[in-house]
Amino acid sequence: MMFKNITIAGGGVLGSQIAFQTAYFGYEVKLYDINEDAVKAADEKLDKLVARYTEFFGDQSKAENARKRISTTANLEDALQDSDLLIEAIPEKKEIKADFYTNVAKVAPEKTIFASNSSMMVPSDFAEYTGRPEKFLALHFANEVWKNNIGEVMGHAGTDKKYEEEVLKFAESIGLIPLHVLKETPGYISNSILVPFLEAGKKLYVSGVADIETIDKTWMAATGMNMGPFGALDVIGLNTDYSITLANAEKNNDELLLKFANLMKEEYIDKGNLGVSTGKGFYTYPNPSFKSEDFIVRQGQEK
């Protein structure tokens, strides 16, 4: 593996985490976003990650040095200069991604491998726009990547297998568990399991079956898990999940999912309540009710 310089496109919650994780393990990173305001917001996220990585790994010096290895820019050509690997983490909309790859194909060095972090779209959706379909694949990360450290690598029919192997090695080199997805599937492995779980919670809520806390409490008490679907949605980020929920609702003509998407936008997103990242979503952070000692009280256990 000859990777040295890594480009991240998209400085949102996950894009900034991918950049920091990559730099933390020694790579030089350039983070690109669409304009100076977006770049400023990305810089603020990166600065906050110094404390998160220090807390998790216990090495402040290493976290501070990782931040120094990340430069940010709104100039796409500058971001791709001498890039070995581009990881795209831009909004989950096909037209936006297609336009991005059309533009990036014009300026990226010939050597650059392209990897999409798309949650529910597959590489073959965009291969034709990349100008290098044999060097195009998916590398999927989970939110809070430093602890939820999976790296799902999935090619399409035209991906050269050697690049899949290279990206699997890269994933391992930045502290991820490298997971080879052998066949294209929307949602990879992780989201193929997660999305139905989340959708079940959403439909129970908008159908009036139970309130948010009861739904989460039921799942947590029955399975021993540390959060339910709505706690998980706060971690994922409501703005990220909204795009996926809306797309699935429209694709499947699902009235309940559409109702939930509209509720999420009007009652939460439009009010700036995006989940853990903003301190409020379905729960309030840093001390959500589902983490309190008395959220679940078992028989024989003192409240």
PDB file of C-alpha atoms in Angstrom:
ATOM      1  CA  MET A   1       0.000   0.000   0.000  1.00  0.00           C
ATOM      2  CA  MET A   2       1.454   3.314  -1.126  1.00  0.00           C
ATOM      3  CA  PHE A   3      -1.110   5.751   0.272  1.00  0.00           C
ATOM      4  CA  LYS A   4       0.243   8.902   1.870  1.00  0.00           C
ATOM      5  CA  ASN A   5      -2.020  11.839   1.018  1.00  0.00           C
ATOM      6  CA  ILE A   6      -5.735  11.466   1.669  1.00  0.00           C
ATOM      7  CA  THR A   7      -8.527  13.800   0.563  1.00  0.00           C
ATOM      8  CA  ILE A   8     -11.878  13.929   2.330  1.00  0.00           C
ATOM      9  CA  ALA A   9     -14.771  15.590   0.486  1.00  0.00           C
ATOM     10  CA  GLY A  10     -17.443  16.845   2.857  1.00  0.00           C
ATOM     11  CA  GLY A  11     -16.833  18.357   6.278  1.00  0.00           C
ATOM     12  CA  GLY A  12     -20.052  17.343   7.998  1.00  0.00           C
ATOM     13  CA  VAL A  13     -20.280  15.260  11.146  1.00  0.00           C
ATOM     14  CA  LEU A  14     -18.964  12.080   9.549  1.00  0.00           C
ATOM     15  CA  GLY A  15     -16.634  13.703   7.029  1.00  0.00           C
ATOM     16  CA  SER A  16     -14.810  15.560   9.789  1.00  0.00           C
ATOM     17  CA  GLN A  17     -14.556  12.350  11.821  1.00  0.00           C
ATOM     18  CA  ILE A  18     -13.134  10.441   8.847  1.00  0.00           C
ATOM     19  CA  ALA A  19     -10.565  13.187   8.349  1.00  0.00           C
ATOM     20  CA  PHE A  20      -9.520  13.152  12.000  1.00  0.00           C
ATOM     21  CA  GLN A  21      -9.386   9.360  12.229  1.00  0.00           C
ATOM     22  CA  THR A  22      -7.185   9.242   9.140  1.00  0.00           C
ATOM     23  CA  ALA A  23      -4.847  11.938  10.423  1.00  0.00           C
ATOM     24  CA  TYR A  24      -4.708  10.360  13.884  1.00  0.00           C
ATOM     25  CA  PHE A  25      -3.127   7.296  12.327  1.00  0.00           C
ATOM     26  CA  GLY A  26      -0.444   9.299  10.579  1.00  0.00           C
ATOM     27  CA  TYR A  27      -1.735  10.334   7.158  1.00  0.00           C
ATOM     28  CA  GLU A  28      -1.631  13.810   5.656  1.00  0.00           C
ATOM     29  CA  VAL A  29      -5.215  14.900   5.097  1.00  0.00           C
ATOM     30  CA  LYS A  30      -6.913  17.621   3.074  1.00  0.00           C
ATOM     31  CA  LEU A  31     -10.580  18.203   3.824  1.00  0.00           C
ATOM     32  CA  TYR A  32     -12.634  19.847   1.079  1.00  0.00           C
ATOM     33  CA  ASP A  33     -16.034  21.459   1.362  1.00  0.00           C
ATOM     34  CA  ILE A  34     -18.123  23.500  -1.014  1.00  0.00           C
ATOM     35  CA  ASN A  35     -17.551  27.048   0.305  1.00  0.00           C
ATOM     36  CA  GLU A  36     -15.742  29.029   2.991  1.00  0.00           C
ATOM     37  CA  ASP A  37     -18.656  28.902   5.431  1.00  0.00           C
ATOM     38  CA  ALA A  38     -18.738  25.113   5.182  1.00  0.00           C
ATOM     39  CA  VAL A  39     -14.963  24.977   5.612  1.00  0.00           C
ATOM     40  CA  LYS A  40     -15.183  27.159   8.737  1.00  0.00           C
ATOM     41  CA  ALA A  41     -17.831  24.833  10.185  1.00  0.00           C
ATOM     42  CA  ALA A  42     -15.623  21.829   9.398  1.00  0.00           C
ATOM     43  CA  ASP A  43     -12.659  23.470  11.156  1.00  0.00           C
ATOM     44  CA  GLU A  44     -14.790  23.943  14.264  1.00  0.00           C
ATOM     45  CA  LYS A  45     -15.779  20.264  14.238  1.00  0.00           C
ATOM     46  CA  LEU A  46     -12.152  19.206  13.825  1.00  0.00           C
ATOM     47  CA  ASP A  47     -11.073  21.397  16.735  1.00  0.00           C
ATOM     48  CA  LYS A  48     -13.683  19.781  18.992  1.00  0.00           C
ATOM     49  CA  LEU A  49     -12.518  16.302  17.982  1.00  0.00           C
ATOM     50  CA  VAL A  50      -9.149  16.917  19.646  1.00  0.00           C
ATOM     51  CA  ALA A  51     -10.849  16.590  23.024  1.00  0.00           C
ATOM     52  CA  ARG A  52     -12.939  13.578  21.941  1.00  0.00           C
ATOM     53  CA  TYR A  53      -9.867  11.662  20.755  1.00  0.00           C
ATOM     54  CA  THR A  54      -7.868  12.680  23.820  1.00  0.00           C
ATOM     55  CA  GLU A  55     -10.636  11.378  26.065  1.00  0.00           C
ATOM     56  CA  PHE A  56     -11.013   8.113  24.145  1.00  0.00           C
ATOM     57  CA  PHE A  57      -7.362   7.253  23.464  1.00  0.00           C
ATOM     58  CA  GLY A  58      -5.758   9.089  26.385  1.00  0.00           C
ATOM     59  CA  ASP A  59      -3.063  10.829  24.311  1.00  0.00           C
ATOM     60  CA  GLN A  60      -3.540  14.595  23.976  1.00  0.00           C
ATOM     61  CA  SER A  61      -0.271  15.135  22.112  1.00  0.00           C
ATOM     62  CA  LYS A  62      -1.201  12.611  19.436  1.00  0.00           C
ATOM     63  CA  ALA A  63      -4.644  14.169  19.052  1.00  0.00           C
ATOM     64  CA  GLU A  64      -3.171  17.649  18.704  1.00  0.00           C
ATOM     65  CA  ASN A  65      -0.671  16.433  16.121  1.00  0.00           C
ATOM     66  CA  ALA A  66      -3.475  14.766  14.182  1.00  0.00           C
ATOM     67  CA  ARG A  67      -5.290  18.095  13.972  1.00  0.00           C
ATOM     68  CA  LYS A  68      -2.142  19.714  12.590  1.00  0.00           C
ATOM     69  CA  ARG A  69      -1.990  17.146   9.787  1.00  0.00           C
ATOM     70  CA  ILE A  70      -5.405  18.249   8.462  1.00  0.00           C
ATOM     71  CA  SER A  71      -5.700  21.223   6.146  1.00  0.00           C
ATOM     72  CA  THR A  72      -9.059  22.505   4.913  1.00  0.00           C
ATOM     73  CA  THR A  73      -9.999  24.170   1.644  1.00  0.00           C
ATOM     74  CA  ALA A  74     -12.893  25.172  -0.586  1.00  0.00           C
ATOM     75  CA  ASN A  75     -10.720  24.666  -3.672  1.00  0.00           C
ATOM     76  CA  LEU A  76     -11.301  21.212  -5.146  1.00  0.00           C
ATOM     77  CA  GLU A  77      -8.176  21.195  -7.287  1.00  0.00           C
ATOM     78  CA  ASP A  78      -6.015  22.127  -4.296  1.00  0.00           C
ATOM     79  CA  ALA A  79      -7.672  19.421  -2.178  1.00  0.00           C
ATOM     80  CA  LEU A  80      -6.803  16.768  -4.764  1.00  0.00           C
ATOM     81  CA  GLN A  81      -3.216  17.794  -5.424  1.00  0.00           C
ATOM     82  CA  ASP A  82      -1.075  14.644  -5.147  1.00  0.00           C
ATOM     83  CA  SER A  83      -3.991  12.747  -3.594  1.00  0.00           C
ATOM     84  CA  ASP A  84      -3.680   8.969  -3.331  1.00  0.00           C
ATOM     85  CA  LEU A  85      -7.208   8.351  -2.069  1.00  0.00           C
ATOM     86  CA  LEU A  86     -10.359  10.466  -2.152  1.00  0.00           C
ATOM     87  CA  ILE A  87     -13.084   9.608   0.365  1.00  0.00           C
ATOM     88  CA  GLU A  88     -16.394  11.257  -0.496  1.00  0.00           C
ATOM     89  CA  ALA A  89     -18.781  12.059   2.374  1.00  0.00           C
ATOM     90  CA  ILE A  90     -21.139  14.591   0.813  1.00  0.00           C
ATOM     91  CA  PRO A  91     -24.974  14.752   1.092  1.00  0.00           C
ATOM     92  CA  GLU A  92     -26.918  11.577   0.348  1.00  0.00           C
ATOM     93  CA  LYS A  93     -28.569  12.806  -2.862  1.00  0.00           C
ATOM     94  CA  LYS A  94     -27.842  11.185  -6.203  1.00  0.00           C
ATOM     95  CA  GLU A  95     -27.768  14.382  -8.265  1.00  0.00           C
ATOM     96  CA  ILE A  96     -25.317  16.025  -5.848  1.00  0.00           C
ATOM     97  CA  LYS A  97     -22.975  13.028  -5.872  1.00  0.00           C
ATOM     98  CA  ALA A  98     -23.195  12.597  -9.659  1.00  0.00           C
ATOM     99  CA  ASP A  99     -22.306  16.256 -10.186  1.00  0.00           C
ATOM    100  CA  PHE A 100     -19.454  15.999  -7.694  1.00  0.00           C
ATOM    101  CA  TYR A 101     -17.863  12.996  -9.417  1.00  0.00           C
ATOM    102  CA  THR A 102     -18.250  14.617 -12.828  1.00  0.00           C
ATOM    103  CA  ASN A 103     -16.281  17.613 -11.555  1.00  0.00           C
ATOM    104  CA  VAL A 104     -13.713  15.703  -9.523  1.00  0.00           C
ATOM    105  CA  ALA A 105     -12.889  13.440 -12.485  1.00  0.00           C
ATOM    106  CA  LYS A 106     -11.630  16.505 -14.351  1.00  0.00           C
ATOM    107  CA  VAL A 107      -9.065  17.560 -11.744  1.00  0.00           C
ATOM    108  CA  ALA A 108      -7.996  14.472  -9.771  1.00  0.00           C
ATOM    109  CA  PRO A 109      -4.565  12.950 -10.516  1.00  0.00           C
ATOM    110  CA  GLU A 110      -4.686   9.748 -12.513  1.00  0.00           C
ATOM    111  CA  LYS A 111      -3.415   7.763  -9.523  1.00  0.00           C
ATOM    112  CA  THR A 112      -6.234   8.803  -7.175  1.00  0.00           C
ATOM    113  CA  ILE A 113      -8.604   6.060  -6.035  1.00  0.00           C
ATOM    114  CA  PHE A 114     -12.173   7.239  -5.384  1.00  0.00           C
ATOM    115  CA  ALA A 115     -14.152   5.842  -2.435  1.00  0.00           C
ATOM    116  CA  SER A 116     -17.720   6.790  -1.519  1.00  0.00           C
ATOM    117  CA  ASN A 117     -19.015   6.754   2.030  1.00  0.00           C
ATOM    118  CA  SER A 118     -22.622   6.734   0.795  1.00  0.00           C
ATOM    119  CA  SER A 119     -24.938   5.072   3.305  1.00  0.00           C
ATOM    120  CA  MET A 120     -27.600   3.616   1.022  1.00  0.00           C
ATOM    121  CA  MET A 121     -26.364   4.099  -2.559  1.00  0.00           C
ATOM    122  CA  VAL A 122     -24.045   1.657  -4.316  1.00  0.00           C
ATOM    123  CA  PRO A 123     -20.890   2.343  -6.375  1.00  0.00           C
ATOM    124  CA  SER A 124     -22.529   1.349  -9.667  1.00  0.00           C
ATOM    125  CA  ASP A 125     -24.900   4.323  -9.215  1.00  0.00           C
ATOM    126  CA  PHE A 126     -21.962   6.681  -9.834  1.00  0.00           C
ATOM    127  CA  ALA A 127     -19.248   4.683 -11.600  1.00  0.00           C
ATOM    128  CA  GLU A 128     -20.034   6.220 -14.998  1.00  0.00           C
ATOM    129  CA  TYR A 129     -19.407   9.728 -13.667  1.00  0.00           C
ATOM    130  CA  THR A 130     -15.971   9.041 -12.175  1.00  0.00           C
ATOM    131  CA  GLY A 131     -13.904   8.636 -15.341  1.00  0.00           C
ATOM    132  CA  ARG A 132     -12.109   5.747 -13.582  1.00  0.00           C
ATOM    133  CA  PRO A 133     -14.693   3.060 -12.751  1.00  0.00           C
ATOM    134  CA  GLU A 134     -11.982   0.469 -12.123  1.00  0.00           C
ATOM    135  CA  LYS A 135     -10.629   2.672  -9.295  1.00  0.00           C
ATOM    136  CA  PHE A 136     -14.022   3.458  -7.788  1.00  0.00           C
ATOM    137  CA  LEU A 137     -15.597   1.682  -4.804  1.00  0.00           C
ATOM    138  CA  ALA A 138     -17.260   2.309  -1.448  1.00  0.00           C
ATOM    139  CA  LEU A 139     -15.632   2.685   1.957  1.00  0.00           C
ATOM    140  CA  HIS A 140     -18.338   3.006   4.567  1.00  0.00           C
ATOM    141  CA  PHE A 141     -17.749   4.349   8.087  1.00  0.00           C
ATOM    142  CA  ALA A 142     -20.014   4.424  11.143  1.00  0.00           C
ATOM    143  CA  ASN A 143     -20.674   7.551  13.189  1.00  0.00           C
ATOM    144  CA  GLU A 144     -18.281   8.049  16.129  1.00  0.00           C
ATOM    145  CA  VAL A 145     -15.726   6.239  14.041  1.00  0.00           C
ATOM    146  CA  TRP A 146     -13.065   6.158  16.770  1.00  0.00           C
ATOM    147  CA  LYS A 147     -15.133   3.630  18.751  1.00  0.00           C
ATOM    148  CA  ASN A 148     -17.623   2.298  16.163  1.00  0.00           C
ATOM    149  CA  ASN A 149     -14.645   1.399  14.029  1.00  0.00           C
ATOM    150  CA  ILE A 150     -15.932  -0.509  11.030  1.00  0.00           C
ATOM    151  CA  GLY A 151     -14.671  -0.011   7.490  1.00  0.00           C
ATOM    152  CA  GLU A 152     -16.976  -1.678   4.960  1.00  0.00           C
ATOM    153  CA  VAL A 153     -15.353  -1.964   1.517  1.00  0.00           C
ATOM    154  CA  MET A 154     -17.628  -2.698  -1.432  1.00  0.00           C
ATOM    155  CA  GLY A 155     -16.777  -2.589  -5.119  1.00  0.00           C
ATOM    156  CA  HIS A 156     -19.014  -2.769  -8.173  1.00  0.00           C
ATOM    157  CA  ALA A 157     -18.776  -5.109 -11.166  1.00  0.00           C
ATOM    158  CA  GLY A 158     -16.158  -2.903 -12.807  1.00  0.00           C
ATOM    159  CA  THR A 159     -13.912  -2.334  -9.783  1.00  0.00           C
ATOM    160  CA  ASP A 160     -10.441  -3.844 -10.088  1.00  0.00           C
ATOM    161  CA  LYS A 161     -10.132  -6.229  -7.134  1.00  0.00           C
ATOM    162  CA  LYS A 162      -6.630  -5.005  -6.354  1.00  0.00           C
ATOM    163  CA  TYR A 163      -8.061  -1.620  -5.358  1.00  0.00           C
ATOM    164  CA  GLU A 164     -10.554  -3.289  -3.056  1.00  0.00           C
ATOM    165  CA  GLU A 165      -7.628  -5.023  -1.363  1.00  0.00           C
ATOM    166  CA  GLU A 166      -5.683  -1.754  -1.149  1.00  0.00           C
ATOM    167  CA  VAL A 167      -8.581   0.052   0.503  1.00  0.00           C
ATOM    168  CA  LEU A 168      -9.145  -2.833   2.937  1.00  0.00           C
ATOM    169  CA  LYS A 169      -5.500  -2.483   3.983  1.00  0.00           C
ATOM    170  CA  PHE A 170      -5.947   1.271   4.319  1.00  0.00           C
ATOM    171  CA  ALA A 171      -9.031   0.798   6.513  1.00  0.00           C
ATOM    172  CA  GLU A 172      -7.060  -1.459   8.835  1.00  0.00           C
ATOM    173  CA  SER A 173      -4.186   1.028   8.910  1.00  0.00           C
ATOM    174  CA  ILE A 174      -6.456   3.750  10.349  1.00  0.00           C
ATOM    175  CA  GLY A 175      -7.732   1.600  13.187  1.00  0.00           C
ATOM    176  CA  LEU A 176     -10.834   0.172  11.536  1.00  0.00           C
ATOM    177  CA  ILE A 177     -12.068  -3.397  11.365  1.00  0.00           C
ATOM    178  CA  PRO A 178     -11.809  -4.051   7.588  1.00  0.00           C
ATOM    179  CA  LEU A 179     -14.994  -5.698   6.326  1.00  0.00           C
ATOM    180  CA  HIS A 180     -15.156  -6.912   2.725  1.00  0.00           C
ATOM    181  CA  VAL A 181     -18.673  -6.725   1.272  1.00  0.00           C
ATOM    182  CA  LEU A 182     -18.561  -9.236  -1.568  1.00  0.00           C
ATOM    183  CA  LYS A 183     -21.672  -8.138  -3.439  1.00  0.00           C
ATOM    184  CA  GLU A 184     -23.188  -4.713  -4.014  1.00  0.00           C
ATOM    185  CA  THR A 185     -26.109  -4.093  -1.712  1.00  0.00           C
ATOM    186  CA  PRO A 186     -27.671  -0.795  -0.600  1.00  0.00           C
ATOM    187  CA  GLY A 187     -26.798  -0.297   3.052  1.00  0.00           C
ATOM    188  CA  TYR A 188     -23.809  -2.641   3.051  1.00  0.00           C
ATOM    189  CA  ILE A 189     -23.979  -5.053   5.989  1.00  0.00           C
ATOM    190  CA  SER A 190     -24.391  -2.601   8.869  1.00  0.00           C
ATOM    191  CA  ASN A 191     -27.215  -0.471   7.464  1.00  0.00           C
ATOM    192  CA  SER A 192     -28.992  -3.487   5.991  1.00  0.00           C
ATOM    193  CA  ILE A 193     -29.488  -4.524   9.623  1.00  0.00           C
ATOM    194  CA  LEU A 194     -29.826  -1.040  11.146  1.00  0.00           C
ATOM    195  CA  VAL A 195     -32.340   0.605   8.783  1.00  0.00           C
ATOM    196  CA  PRO A 196     -35.193  -1.908   9.319  1.00  0.00           C
ATOM    197  CA  PHE A 197     -34.639  -1.595  13.077  1.00  0.00           C
ATOM    198  CA  LEU A 198     -34.895   2.202  12.917  1.00  0.00           C
ATOM    199  CA  GLU A 199     -37.887   2.108  10.562  1.00  0.00           C
ATOM    200  CA  ALA A 200     -39.761  -0.174  12.950  1.00  0.00           C
ATOM    201  CA  GLY A 201     -39.323   2.379  15.742  1.00  0.00           C
ATOM    202  CA  LYS A 202     -40.369   5.269  13.498  1.00  0.00           C
ATOM    203  CA  LYS A 203     -43.543   3.517  12.352  1.00  0.00           C
ATOM    204  CA  LEU A 204     -44.521   2.505  15.882  1.00  0.00           C
ATOM    205  CA  TYR A 205     -44.222   6.143  16.944  1.00  0.00           C
ATOM    206  CA  VAL A 206     -46.113   7.841  14.088  1.00  0.00           C
ATOM    207  CA  SER A 207     -48.807   5.138  14.293  1.00  0.00           C
ATOM    208  CA  GLY A 208     -49.419   6.119  17.925  1.00  0.00           C
ATOM    209  CA  VAL A 209     -48.505   2.702  19.294  1.00  0.00           C
ATOM    210  CA  ALA A 210     -46.161   4.119  21.948  1.00  0.00           C
ATOM    211  CA  ASP A 211     -44.140   7.213  22.782  1.00  0.00           C
ATOM    212  CA  ILE A 212     -40.431   7.559  22.077  1.00  0.00           C
ATOM    213  CA  GLU A 213     -39.184   6.632  25.546  1.00  0.00           C
ATOM    214  CA  THR A 214     -41.451   3.578  25.755  1.00  0.00           C
ATOM    215  CA  ILE A 215     -40.273   2.288  22.386  1.00  0.00           C
ATOM    216  CA  ASP A 216     -36.623   2.675  23.379  1.00  0.00           C
ATOM    217  CA  LYS A 217     -37.225   1.282  26.853  1.00  0.00           C
ATOM    218  CA  THR A 218     -38.927  -1.798  25.410  1.00  0.00           C
ATOM    219  CA  TRP A 219     -35.997  -2.556  23.116  1.00  0.00           C
ATOM    220  CA  MET A 220     -33.369  -1.927  25.774  1.00  0.00           C
ATOM    221  CA  ALA A 221     -35.119  -4.025  28.435  1.00  0.00           C
ATOM    222  CA  ALA A 222     -35.833  -6.886  26.036  1.00  0.00           C
ATOM    223  CA  THR A 223     -32.370  -7.115  24.476  1.00  0.00           C
ATOM    224  CA  GLY A 224     -29.905  -5.629  26.948  1.00  0.00           C
ATOM    225  CA  MET A 225     -28.824  -3.031  24.382  1.00  0.00           C
ATOM    226  CA  ASN A 226     -27.652   0.356  25.664  1.00  0.00           C
ATOM    227  CA  MET A 227     -30.035   2.410  23.508  1.00  0.00           C
ATOM    228  CA  GLY A 228     -33.151   2.077  21.404  1.00  0.00           C
ATOM    229  CA  PRO A 229     -33.963   3.327  17.891  1.00  0.00           C
ATOM    230  CA  PHE A 230     -34.450   6.958  18.883  1.00  0.00           C
ATOM    231  CA  GLY A 231     -31.255   7.111  20.903  1.00  0.00           C
ATOM    232  CA  ALA A 232     -29.513   5.621  17.870  1.00  0.00           C
ATOM    233  CA  LEU A 233     -31.051   8.226  15.574  1.00  0.00           C
ATOM    234  CA  ASP A 234     -29.633  10.993  17.774  1.00  0.00           C
ATOM    235  CA  VAL A 235     -26.159   9.479  17.420  1.00  0.00           C
ATOM    236  CA  ILE A 236     -26.491   9.109  13.644  1.00  0.00           C
ATOM    237  CA  GLY A 237     -27.763  12.676  13.288  1.00  0.00           C
ATOM    238  CA  LEU A 238     -31.313  13.581  12.313  1.00  0.00           C
ATOM    239  CA  ASN A 239     -30.253  15.532   9.223  1.00  0.00           C
ATOM    240  CA  THR A 240     -28.322  12.491   7.945  1.00  0.00           C
ATOM    241  CA  ASP A 241     -31.197  10.109   8.632  1.00  0.00           C
ATOM    242  CA  TYR A 242     -33.801  12.483   7.166  1.00  0.00           C
ATOM    243  CA  SER A 243     -32.408  12.123   3.639  1.00  0.00           C
ATOM    244  CA  ILE A 244     -32.405   8.331   3.916  1.00  0.00           C
ATOM    245  CA  THR A 245     -35.904   8.200   5.428  1.00  0.00           C
ATOM    246  CA  LEU A 246     -37.357  10.520   2.792  1.00  0.00           C
ATOM    247  CA  ALA A 247     -35.719   8.602  -0.066  1.00  0.00           C
ATOM    248  CA  ASN A 248     -37.013   5.267   1.233  1.00  0.00           C
ATOM    249  CA  ALA A 249     -40.488   6.702   1.815  1.00  0.00           C
ATOM    250  CA  GLU A 250     -40.717   8.031  -1.741  1.00  0.00           C
ATOM    251  CA  LYS A 251     -39.174   4.927  -3.297  1.00  0.00           C
ATOM    252  CA  ASN A 252     -41.597   2.569  -1.542  1.00  0.00           C
ATOM    253  CA  ASN A 253     -44.593   4.921  -1.414  1.00  0.00           C
ATOM    254  CA  ASP A 254     -44.590   4.435   2.356  1.00  0.00           C
ATOM    255  CA  GLU A 255     -47.011   6.874   4.006  1.00  0.00           C
ATOM    256  CA  LEU A 256     -45.856   6.147   7.551  1.00  0.00           C
ATOM    257  CA  LEU A 257     -42.200   6.794   6.715  1.00  0.00           C
ATOM    258  CA  LEU A 258     -43.149   9.979   4.866  1.00  0.00           C
ATOM    259  CA  LYS A 259     -45.122  11.113   7.892  1.00  0.00           C
ATOM    260  CA  PHE A 260     -42.113  10.489  10.112  1.00  0.00           C
ATOM    261  CA  ALA A 261     -39.748  12.298   7.708  1.00  0.00           C
ATOM    262  CA  ASN A 262     -42.002  15.363   7.732  1.00  0.00           C
ATOM    263  CA  LEU A 263     -42.286  15.248  11.524  1.00  0.00           C
ATOM    264  CA  MET A 264     -38.528  14.958  11.920  1.00  0.00           C
ATOM    265  CA  LYS A 265     -37.923  17.944   9.655  1.00  0.00           C
ATOM    266  CA  GLU A 266     -40.596  20.239  11.076  1.00  0.00           C
ATOM    267  CA  GLU A 267     -40.286  19.409  14.762  1.00  0.00           C
ATOM    268  CA  TYR A 268     -36.542  18.798  15.043  1.00  0.00           C
ATOM    269  CA  ILE A 269     -34.321  19.661  12.062  1.00  0.00           C
ATOM    270  CA  ASP A 270     -35.896  23.037  11.259  1.00  0.00           C
ATOM    271  CA  LYS A 271     -35.446  23.957  14.928  1.00  0.00           C
ATOM    272  CA  GLY A 272     -31.752  23.043  14.864  1.00  0.00           C
ATOM    273  CA  ASN A 273     -32.163  19.927  16.991  1.00  0.00           C
ATOM    274  CA  LEU A 274     -30.090  17.347  15.128  1.00  0.00           C
ATOM    275  CA  GLY A 275     -29.196  14.937  17.912  1.00  0.00           C
ATOM    276  CA  VAL A 276     -26.029  14.455  19.919  1.00  0.00           C
ATOM    277  CA  SER A 277     -24.028  16.875  17.742  1.00  0.00           C
ATOM    278  CA  THR A 278     -26.245  19.834  18.724  1.00  0.00           C
ATOM    279  CA  GLY A 279     -27.058  18.734  22.263  1.00  0.00           C
ATOM    280  CA  LYS A 280     -30.699  17.996  21.539  1.00  0.00           C
ATOM    281  CA  GLY A 281     -32.688  15.656  19.335  1.00  0.00           C
ATOM    282  CA  PHE A 282     -35.227  13.138  20.534  1.00  0.00           C
ATOM    283  CA  TYR A 283     -33.327  13.365  23.834  1.00  0.00           C
ATOM    284  CA  THR A 284     -31.296  16.120  25.511  1.00  0.00           C
ATOM    285  CA  TYR A 285     -27.514  15.695  25.900  1.00  0.00           C
ATOM    286  CA  PRO A 286     -25.073  15.101  27.516  1.00  0.00           C
ATOM    287  CA  ASN A 287     -27.440  13.373  29.945  1.00  0.00           C
ATOM    288  CA  PRO A 288     -30.299  11.776  27.987  1.00  0.00           C
ATOM    289  CA  SER A 289     -33.020  10.129  30.028  1.00  0.00           C
ATOM    290  CA  PHE A 290     -32.324   6.682  28.571  1.00  0.00           C
ATOM    291  CA  LYS A 291     -28.915   6.708  30.293  1.00  0.00           C
ATOM    292  CA  SER A 292     -30.319   7.423  33.726  1.00  0.00           C
ATOM    293  CA  GLU A 293     -30.159   4.667  36.341  1.00  0.00           C
ATOM    294  CA  ASP A 294     -33.927   4.539  36.752  1.00  0.00           C
ATOM    295  CA  PHE A 295     -34.849   4.418  33.036  1.00  0.00           C
ATOM    296  CA  ILE A 296     -35.153   0.645  33.312  1.00  0.00           C
ATOM    297  CA  VAL A 297     -35.825  -0.882  36.726  1.00  0.00           C
ATOM    298  CA  ARG A 298     -35.866  -4.661  36.900  1.00  0.00           C
ATOM    299  CA  GLN A 299     -37.752  -6.749  39.451  1.00  0.00           C
ATOM    300  CA  GLY A 300     -35.767  -7.039  42.674  1.00  0.00           C
ATOM    301  CA  GLN A 301     -33.658  -4.038  41.720  1.00  0.00           C
ATOM    302  CA  GLU A 302     -33.924  -0.917  43.866  1.00  0.00           C
ATOM    303  CA  LYS A 303     -35.048   2.184  42.017  1.00  0.00           C
TER     304      LYS A 303
END
